Coordinates of C-alpha atoms in Angstrom, one line a residue:
A4 CA 92.5 99.8 80.1
R5 CA 91.2 100.8 83.6
Y6 CA 94.3 102.9 84.4
P7 CA 95.4 104.5 81.0
F8 CA 97.6 107.0 82.9
V9 CA 99.8 104.3 84.4
R10 CA 102.7 103.5 82.1
L11 CA 105.2 101.8 84.4
W12 CA 104.3 98.5 86.1
A13 CA 106.1 96.0 88.3
I14 CA 104.7 92.5 88.7
W15 CA 104.4 91.3 92.3
N16 CA 106.3 92.4 95.4
E17 CA 109.4 90.5 96.4
P18 CA 108.2 87.2 94.9
N19 CA 111.6 85.6 95.8
Q20 CA 110.5 85.6 99.5
R21 CA 108.1 83.0 100.7
R22 CA 106.0 85.5 102.7
W23 CA 104.9 87.1 99.4
L24 CA 104.6 84.2 97.0
R25 CA 103.9 80.5 97.6
P26 CA 105.2 78.4 96.1
T27 CA 108.3 80.6 95.9
S28 CA 109.2 79.4 92.4
A29 CA 110.7 81.4 89.6
A30 CA 108.9 79.2 87.1
V31 CA 105.5 79.7 88.8
Y32 CA 106.1 83.4 89.0
T33 CA 107.0 83.6 85.3
H34 CA 104.2 81.4 83.9
V35 CA 101.4 82.4 86.2
L36 CA 102.1 86.0 87.0
L37 CA 104.8 87.7 84.9
N38 CA 104.3 86.6 81.3
P39 CA 100.5 86.8 81.4
A40 CA 100.7 90.3 83.0
V41 CA 103.2 91.6 80.5
A42 CA 101.1 90.3 77.6
A43 CA 97.9 91.8 79.0
I44 CA 99.4 95.2 79.9
H45 CA 101.1 95.5 76.5
R46 CA 97.9 94.6 74.8
A47 CA 95.8 97.1 76.7
S48 CA 98.5 99.8 76.8
P49 CA 101.1 99.4 74.1
G50 CA 103.3 102.2 75.5
S51 CA 103.6 100.8 78.9
E52 CA 106.7 99.2 80.3
V53 CA 106.6 96.2 82.7
A54 CA 109.3 95.2 85.1
G55 CA 109.8 91.7 86.4
G56 CA 111.5 90.7 89.6
A57 CA 110.9 93.4 92.2
T58 CA 113.0 91.1 94.3
A59 CA 114.0 91.5 97.9
P60 CA 117.8 91.7 98.6
R61 CA 117.8 88.3 100.1
G62 CA 115.7 85.1 99.8
S63 CA 115.1 84.8 103.6
S64 CA 113.8 81.5 105.1
G65 CA 112.3 79.4 102.3
G66 CA 113.0 82.0 99.7
V67 CA 115.3 82.3 96.7
S68 CA 118.3 84.7 96.3
P69 CA 117.8 87.5 93.8
L70 CA 120.6 86.1 91.6
A71 CA 119.1 82.6 91.5
W72 CA 115.7 84.2 90.9
I73 CA 117.1 86.1 87.8
A74 CA 118.5 82.8 86.5
G75 CA 115.3 81.0 87.2
I76 CA 113.0 83.4 85.5
K77 CA 115.3 83.5 82.5
A78 CA 115.2 79.7 82.3
A79 CA 111.4 79.8 82.5
G80 CA 111.2 82.2 79.5
A81 CA 110.5 85.5 81.2
H82 CA 109.4 88.4 79.2
L83 CA 110.0 91.9 80.7
D84 CA 111.0 95.4 79.8
A85 CA 113.0 96.1 82.9
Y86 CA 114.2 94.2 86.0
A87 CA 113.1 95.7 89.4
H88 CA 115.0 95.1 92.7
H89 CA 114.9 96.4 96.3
P90 CA 118.6 96.8 97.3
Y91 CA 118.0 97.4 101.1
P92 CA 121.1 97.3 103.3
L93 CA 121.9 94.2 105.5
D94 CA 122.9 96.2 108.5
P95 CA 123.1 99.8 109.7
G96 CA 126.8 100.0 109.0
E97 CA 126.3 99.4 105.3
T98 CA 126.3 102.4 103.0
P99 CA 125.3 102.6 99.4
T100 CA 128.9 102.1 98.4
T101 CA 130.5 100.1 101.2
G102 CA 129.8 97.0 103.1
G103 CA 127.4 94.2 102.1
C104 CA 128.2 90.5 101.9
G105 CA 131.3 90.0 99.8
H106 CA 130.7 86.3 99.1
C107 CA 127.0 85.6 99.3
T108 CA 124.1 85.9 96.8
T109 CA 122.4 88.8 98.7
V110 CA 122.2 92.0 96.6
T111 CA 122.2 95.3 98.3
M112 CA 123.0 98.8 97.0
A113 CA 126.6 98.2 98.1
T114 CA 126.8 95.0 96.0
I115 CA 124.4 96.1 93.2
G116 CA 127.1 95.2 90.6
R117 CA 126.1 91.5 91.1
L118 CA 122.6 92.3 90.0
V119 CA 123.6 94.4 87.0
T120 CA 125.8 91.6 85.8
A121 CA 123.2 88.9 86.3
V122 CA 120.5 90.9 84.5
R123 CA 122.9 91.6 81.6
V124 CA 123.8 88.0 81.3
A125 CA 120.2 86.8 81.5
F126 CA 118.4 89.4 79.5
G127 CA 121.0 91.3 77.5
P128 CA 122.9 94.5 77.8
A129 CA 119.9 96.8 76.9
T130 CA 117.7 95.6 79.8
R131 CA 117.1 98.4 82.2
I132 CA 117.1 98.2 86.0
W133 CA 114.5 99.8 88.3
R134 CA 115.3 100.1 92.0
T135 CA 111.7 100.2 93.1
E136 CA 112.2 100.2 96.9
Y137 CA 115.1 101.6 98.9
G138 CA 115.7 103.5 102.1
Y139 CA 117.0 103.7 105.6
Q140 CA 114.9 103.8 108.8
T141 CA 116.2 105.9 111.7
S142 CA 116.9 104.9 115.2
P143 CA 114.6 105.3 116.9
P144 CA 112.2 103.9 116.0
D145 CA 114.2 101.0 114.4
P146 CA 116.7 99.8 117.0
I147 CA 118.0 97.0 114.7
L148 CA 118.6 98.6 111.2
G149 CA 118.1 102.2 112.1
V150 CA 120.7 104.9 111.5
S151 CA 121.0 108.6 112.6
Y152 CA 119.1 111.3 110.7
G153 CA 122.4 112.6 109.3
A154 CA 123.4 109.1 108.1
Q155 CA 120.0 108.6 106.6
A156 CA 120.3 111.8 104.6
Q157 CA 123.8 111.0 103.5
Y158 CA 123.0 107.5 102.4
I159 CA 119.9 108.5 100.5
A160 CA 122.0 111.1 98.6
E161 CA 124.7 108.6 97.9
A162 CA 122.2 106.1 96.6
A163 CA 120.7 108.7 94.3
L164 CA 124.1 109.7 92.9
R165 CA 125.0 106.0 92.4
A166 CA 121.7 105.3 90.5
Y167 CA 122.2 108.5 88.4
E168 CA 125.8 107.4 87.5
E169 CA 124.7 104.0 86.3
A170 CA 123.5 104.1 82.7
R171 CA 121.1 101.2 82.9
V172 CA 119.4 102.3 86.1
E173 CA 116.3 104.3 85.2
M174 CA 114.7 104.9 88.6
L175 CA 115.3 104.8 92.4
I176 CA 112.2 105.0 94.5
Q177 CA 112.8 106.0 98.2
H178 CA 110.3 103.7 100.0
L179 CA 111.3 104.8 103.5
V180 CA 111.0 108.6 103.1
Q181 CA 109.2 108.6 106.4
D182 CA 110.0 106.1 109.2
G183 CA 107.5 103.3 109.8
P184 CA 106.0 103.0 113.2

């Protein structure tokens, strides 16, 4: 009711990582945050859409992989209109279409098919996917994951095309339009 102009909501930021949610539990997230928020937002603003997840590409220390998170919130009875995910790359050599971990449960843009399949299995074929954070830092300032300005421009364009070509993906938000300090 306070923000009637807002129609798209995502509940929590990267709850599958311990640094953002403790305890890092899909059941706690679903019962304490997601389902109550979905109900309250739909009540106050019936035309709004609410995404669950907003997961990081990896669980990190003490966290949960995005694939296990999807299964966990499904098992906990999650209600959502879309599933949000942040498919950041694992290393500077990874592009939106190549690289990524071929055998792990990390989900980056290069391995986004894993997430699409997991969401379809858990919530049905009509559930939409929002990529609510994505981007590439440049080097400098980021000596670890940074890429050249040319590569950054190319990868952002490739990611946008990839999102456009996938029927269930409704948005791709470039979080790193400007390098962090």
